[in-house]
XYZ file of C-alpha atoms in Angstrom:
353
model
C 6.330 15.414 -8.042
C 3.122 16.568 -9.952
C -0.302 17.609 -9.339
C -2.783 14.911 -9.790
C -3.986 15.534 -12.932
C -7.888 14.017 -13.029
C -7.523 11.119 -15.761
C -6.987 7.551 -16.126
C -9.163 4.216 -15.722
C -8.323 3.117 -11.999
C -7.921 7.303 -10.920
C -11.468 7.749 -12.052
C -13.100 4.944 -9.687
C -11.337 5.690 -6.872
C -12.166 9.429 -6.704
C -15.610 8.919 -8.100
C -15.906 6.623 -5.074
C -14.987 9.985 -2.798
C -16.588 12.402 -4.818
C -20.082 10.315 -4.853
C -20.298 9.605 -1.207
C -19.241 13.407 -0.597
C -21.288 15.212 -3.060
C -24.249 12.908 -3.743
C -24.412 11.229 -0.459
C -24.456 7.693 -2.285
C -22.186 5.235 -4.243
C -23.659 5.716 -7.489
C -20.724 6.439 -9.566
C -22.434 7.010 -12.812
C -22.276 10.663 -13.247
C -18.890 11.153 -11.210
C -17.000 8.760 -13.969
C -18.681 10.892 -16.402
C -16.882 14.251 -14.930
C -13.589 12.328 -15.030
C -11.191 13.849 -17.590
C -10.746 10.614 -19.569
C -11.665 9.928 -23.087
C -15.171 9.762 -24.562
C -15.075 5.884 -24.961
C -13.431 5.434 -21.621
C -16.196 7.418 -20.037
C -19.291 5.371 -21.849
C -16.934 2.107 -21.225
C -16.966 2.796 -17.681
C -20.567 3.086 -17.143
C -21.998 0.704 -19.108
C -21.966 -2.216 -16.627
C -24.696 -1.759 -13.875
C -26.511 -4.381 -11.326
C -30.381 -4.223 -11.388
C -30.297 -1.570 -8.899
C -28.769 0.943 -11.069
C -25.168 0.788 -9.039
C -21.909 0.506 -10.892
C -20.394 -2.891 -10.944
C -17.556 -1.198 -9.567
C -14.256 -3.305 -8.858
C -11.639 -0.742 -7.152
C -11.554 -0.585 -3.306
C -12.647 2.312 -1.325
C -8.979 2.436 0.304
C -7.866 5.523 -1.474
C -10.675 7.654 -1.271
C -11.143 6.664 2.398
C -7.298 8.077 2.839
C -7.607 10.908 0.574
C -11.271 12.285 2.446
C -9.536 14.061 5.126
C -8.211 16.812 2.666
C -10.632 16.676 -0.002
C -13.388 17.217 2.727
C -12.213 20.526 3.576
C -12.415 21.353 -0.371
C -16.310 20.387 -0.576
C -16.866 22.165 2.589
C -15.912 25.510 1.230
C -17.976 24.838 -1.826
C -15.277 22.872 -4.105
C -16.408 21.400 -7.404
C -15.580 17.544 -8.272
C -12.262 17.543 -9.300
C -11.611 20.778 -9.911
C -7.646 22.422 -8.838
C -8.489 23.043 -5.086
C -9.343 19.088 -5.272
C -6.157 18.151 -6.579
C -4.066 20.362 -4.622
C -5.457 19.170 -1.666
C -4.811 15.918 -2.660
C -1.295 16.862 -4.050
C -0.293 18.581 -0.297
C -1.576 15.197 1.662
C 0.299 13.178 -0.522
C 3.543 15.106 -0.129
C 2.963 14.761 3.844
C 2.846 11.013 3.619
C 5.661 10.972 1.055
C 7.723 12.444 3.761
C 6.009 10.547 6.527
C 6.445 7.456 4.767
C 10.444 8.291 4.098
C 11.066 9.189 7.822
C 9.360 5.834 9.149
C 11.943 3.984 6.644
C 14.803 6.340 7.955
C 14.045 5.596 11.235
C 14.038 1.396 10.680
C 17.198 1.633 8.621
C 18.785 3.461 11.889
C 17.325 0.266 13.950
C 19.431 -1.639 11.339
C 22.610 0.726 12.720
C 23.384 2.195 9.339
C 24.934 5.451 9.085
C 23.630 8.069 7.920
C 24.865 8.671 4.415
C 24.100 4.856 3.807
C 20.499 5.885 4.842
C 20.450 8.999 2.153
C 21.780 6.365 -0.533
C 19.537 3.779 0.530
C 16.308 5.718 0.026
C 17.732 7.255 -3.253
C 18.359 4.118 -4.775
C 15.130 2.147 -3.457
C 12.872 4.656 -4.819
C 14.544 4.840 -8.034
C 14.802 1.478 -8.719
C 11.330 0.322 -8.235
C 7.912 1.800 -9.611
C 7.644 3.959 -6.909
C 9.560 6.602 -8.519
C 6.191 6.743 -10.846
C 3.493 5.449 -8.634
C 4.707 8.043 -6.083
C 4.959 10.976 -8.233
C 2.802 10.650 -10.732
C -0.253 8.207 -10.425
C -0.568 8.517 -6.650
C -4.260 8.516 -7.013
C -4.326 4.639 -7.239
C -3.975 1.822 -4.451
C -0.264 1.645 -5.007
C 1.539 4.977 -3.814
C -1.106 4.340 -0.682
C -0.396 0.342 0.135
C 3.261 1.258 -0.019
C 3.359 3.937 2.643
C 1.044 2.038 4.571
C 3.424 -0.649 4.741
C 6.041 1.426 5.971
C 4.214 2.796 8.680
C 3.047 -0.662 9.639
C 7.044 -1.996 10.117
C 7.563 1.268 11.907
C 4.954 0.979 14.038
C 4.937 -2.548 14.816
C 8.517 -1.894 16.212
C 7.609 0.573 18.150
C 4.819 -1.363 19.711
C 7.223 -4.369 20.533
C 9.123 -1.846 22.099
C 6.567 0.308 24.292
C 3.517 -1.755 24.122
C 1.622 1.703 24.035
C -2.041 1.918 23.078
C -1.726 4.775 21.032
C 0.783 2.772 18.806
C -1.653 0.198 19.061
C -4.432 2.392 17.598
C -2.311 3.828 14.791
C -1.608 0.066 14.232
C -5.161 -1.072 13.604
C -6.100 1.929 11.769
C -2.983 1.252 9.155
C -4.114 -2.325 9.039
C -7.487 -1.819 8.479
C -6.657 1.004 5.682
C -4.476 -1.328 4.345
C -7.251 -4.356 3.830
C -9.619 -1.889 2.177
C -6.695 -0.191 -0.292
C -5.862 -3.900 -1.629
C -7.007 -7.035 0.190
C -3.733 -8.797 -0.545
C -1.384 -5.889 1.431
C -3.765 -6.504 4.347
C -1.665 -9.800 4.599
C 0.826 -7.685 6.460
C -0.039 -9.388 9.858
C 2.020 -12.684 8.430
C 5.223 -10.400 8.896
C 4.578 -9.936 12.755
C 3.075 -13.564 13.644
C 6.417 -14.486 15.334
C 7.342 -11.293 17.162
C 4.065 -11.510 18.240
C 3.602 -14.753 19.855
C 7.394 -13.921 21.235
C 6.233 -10.368 22.952
C 2.942 -12.132 24.892
C 5.786 -14.349 26.368
C 6.865 -11.957 28.801
C 4.384 -12.008 32.155
C 5.477 -8.470 32.705
C 4.146 -6.667 29.762
C 1.314 -9.475 28.700
C -1.573 -7.797 29.761
C -0.945 -4.460 28.404
C -0.054 -6.141 24.983
C -2.877 -7.872 24.998
C -5.063 -4.902 25.698
C -3.432 -2.946 22.973
C -3.830 -5.898 20.506
C -7.588 -5.828 21.225
C -7.685 -2.089 20.045
C -5.205 -2.696 16.973
C -7.724 -5.658 15.519
C -11.104 -2.810 17.014
C -9.772 -0.133 15.148
C -8.862 -2.053 12.039
C -12.122 -3.379 11.721
C -13.733 0.200 11.974
C -12.079 0.877 8.755
C -12.922 -2.607 7.039
C -16.484 -1.936 7.868
C -16.256 1.224 5.535
C -15.421 -1.441 2.628
C -17.837 -3.849 3.658
C -20.586 -0.785 3.824
C -19.744 -0.010 0.176
C -20.190 -3.643 -1.217
C -23.313 -3.703 0.871
C -24.378 -0.778 -0.978
C -23.623 -1.885 -4.064
C -23.455 -5.311 -4.656
C -26.217 -6.047 -1.740
C -23.588 -8.458 -0.208
C -21.195 -7.569 2.992
C -18.480 -9.737 1.142
C -17.688 -10.427 -2.034
C -14.688 -10.470 -4.734
C -15.802 -7.575 -7.280
C -13.298 -9.074 -10.119
C -15.381 -12.148 -9.759
C -13.810 -15.731 -8.884
C -12.037 -16.500 -12.076
C -9.627 -13.217 -11.589
C -7.149 -15.174 -9.422
C -5.537 -18.302 -11.191
C -3.989 -19.917 -7.778
C -2.918 -23.225 -9.343
C -1.161 -21.887 -12.397
C 0.723 -18.562 -11.642
C 2.945 -17.129 -14.011
C 5.693 -17.262 -11.749
C 8.903 -17.487 -14.376
C 6.941 -14.690 -16.413
C 6.798 -12.176 -13.810
C 10.318 -12.552 -12.450
C 12.471 -12.353 -15.975
C 9.748 -11.213 -18.829
C 10.265 -7.854 -20.448
C 6.599 -7.084 -20.548
C 6.415 -5.953 -16.622
C 8.816 -8.418 -14.874
C 10.384 -7.863 -11.621
C 13.931 -8.430 -12.843
C 13.824 -5.890 -16.168
C 11.392 -3.402 -14.498
C 12.302 -3.201 -10.870
C 15.846 -4.653 -10.302
C 15.763 -2.679 -6.441
C 13.069 -4.657 -5.141
C 14.762 -8.059 -6.438
C 17.991 -6.832 -5.010
C 16.622 -5.735 -1.656
C 14.880 -8.539 -0.943
C 18.296 -10.610 -1.555
C 19.783 -8.310 0.669
C 17.401 -9.093 3.357
C 17.565 -12.524 2.917
C 21.560 -12.676 3.495
C 21.593 -9.986 6.059
C 18.456 -9.634 7.713
C 19.347 -12.433 10.257
C 22.361 -10.455 11.363
C 20.756 -7.362 12.508
C 21.826 -6.834 15.912
C 18.405 -5.010 17.207
C 16.415 -8.339 18.424
C 13.028 -6.496 17.706
C 13.978 -5.586 14.037
C 15.635 -9.250 13.702
C 12.224 -11.026 14.533
C 10.573 -9.057 11.748
C 12.769 -10.274 9.165
C 11.281 -14.219 8.677
C 8.175 -12.574 8.328
C 8.872 -9.993 6.110
C 10.532 -12.597 4.051
C 7.893 -14.701 3.836
C 5.337 -11.822 2.906
C 7.257 -10.856 -0.099
C 6.873 -14.553 -1.150
C 3.584 -14.210 -0.329
C 2.766 -10.947 -2.531
C 4.845 -12.563 -5.240
C 2.757 -15.573 -5.550
C -0.393 -13.847 -5.377
C 0.610 -10.879 -8.279
C 1.594 -14.142 -10.321
C -1.709 -15.745 -9.757
C -3.662 -13.044 -11.041
C -4.950 -13.610 -14.733
C -3.576 -10.316 -15.531
C -0.089 -10.782 -13.799
C 1.433 -8.081 -16.133
C -0.892 -6.295 -14.097
C -2.623 -4.225 -17.171
C -1.326 -0.962 -18.178
C 1.434 -0.556 -15.727
C 5.135 0.741 -15.133
C 6.705 -2.471 -14.398
C 5.306 -5.134 -11.637
C 3.248 -2.157 -10.042
C 1.201 -4.585 -7.434
C 4.795 -5.495 -5.608
C 5.747 -1.273 -5.214
C 4.259 -2.203 -1.608
C 7.423 -3.911 -0.894
C 9.625 -0.769 -1.036
C 10.106 -0.639 2.977
C 11.322 -4.358 3.373
C 13.592 -3.769 -0.066
C 15.026 -0.275 1.275
C 15.788 -2.420 4.495
C 17.761 -4.925 2.336
C 19.243 -2.232 0.318
C 20.558 -0.500 3.882
C 22.014 -3.818 5.027
C 24.134 -4.516 1.711
C 24.893 -0.780 1.493
C 26.236 -0.839 5.148
C 28.750 -3.628 4.016
C 30.364 -1.813 1.195
C 33.236 -0.085 1.318
C 33.121 3.906 1.918
C 34.573 3.978 -1.910
C 32.197 1.433 -3.529
C 29.446 3.543 -1.879
């Protein structure tokens, strides 16, 4: 884990949205992109495409900017400069805190699956080091991949808690997490698929139905509040509330690179992130045998969600995800894969572990 050095193509756009809104009060990113510590040719390439209003044609979401706005706002309030060392320290501390919280969330999920403590430690170690999270969670956490990964872990944990208690505060956090998922990477917001079955099942109980309905409304309202931030940014920059900044040709829905994404040495899943694939297999083989009923009802949706994410990643025209370490767009599936790892390891003899 290291300080977030302000360089990189994706990072420059995510963080420029934050500094532009906080320092200038607008979303004209040109001056922020020029300050970011990128090579000179990248600086000029990043600012050459403008619309008729003078706004940069920004294809990146506001999720990371919203997420890091809390610690960075404190730095700016005390006179901090764009992307200086205090800016970097604040982000590093914030990311480290959420690293810990994400690990704690997966730890509790594994505990619900009735794995022992040694298995949980081993699962966390293997699931991190055998997936792209080892890089995007320690070196390149200014991008959307670390944030979406931690948010999925939170989502699984929060929905489990809500299915158990139906608490309003839990529902509020669920909504904020869901909204932040949408504005970080739109495809990660499809996590709702995972909870459809247990959600319907939870409404069958007449004793808690009214409270659950109220909690669900709170969750939807809080998520829409966060999504409105992204819509406002699009309205300012593009003049429309909803758009596909990358263009309509970015996704090749009818010709996904399913085989290439699986086995290719060029960022394929099997060569570069075997931990994800092994975890999915473990979840498929043993997930339906989990004794905890709440967690067991989540398994079908989690498996479907993993398949949907795989298809979406394969359908992108750059299925290899550009300059990436492995299939970086699938990093967000760390929590479901970790659960699968835990289920497999818990069935191994102690000597094999």
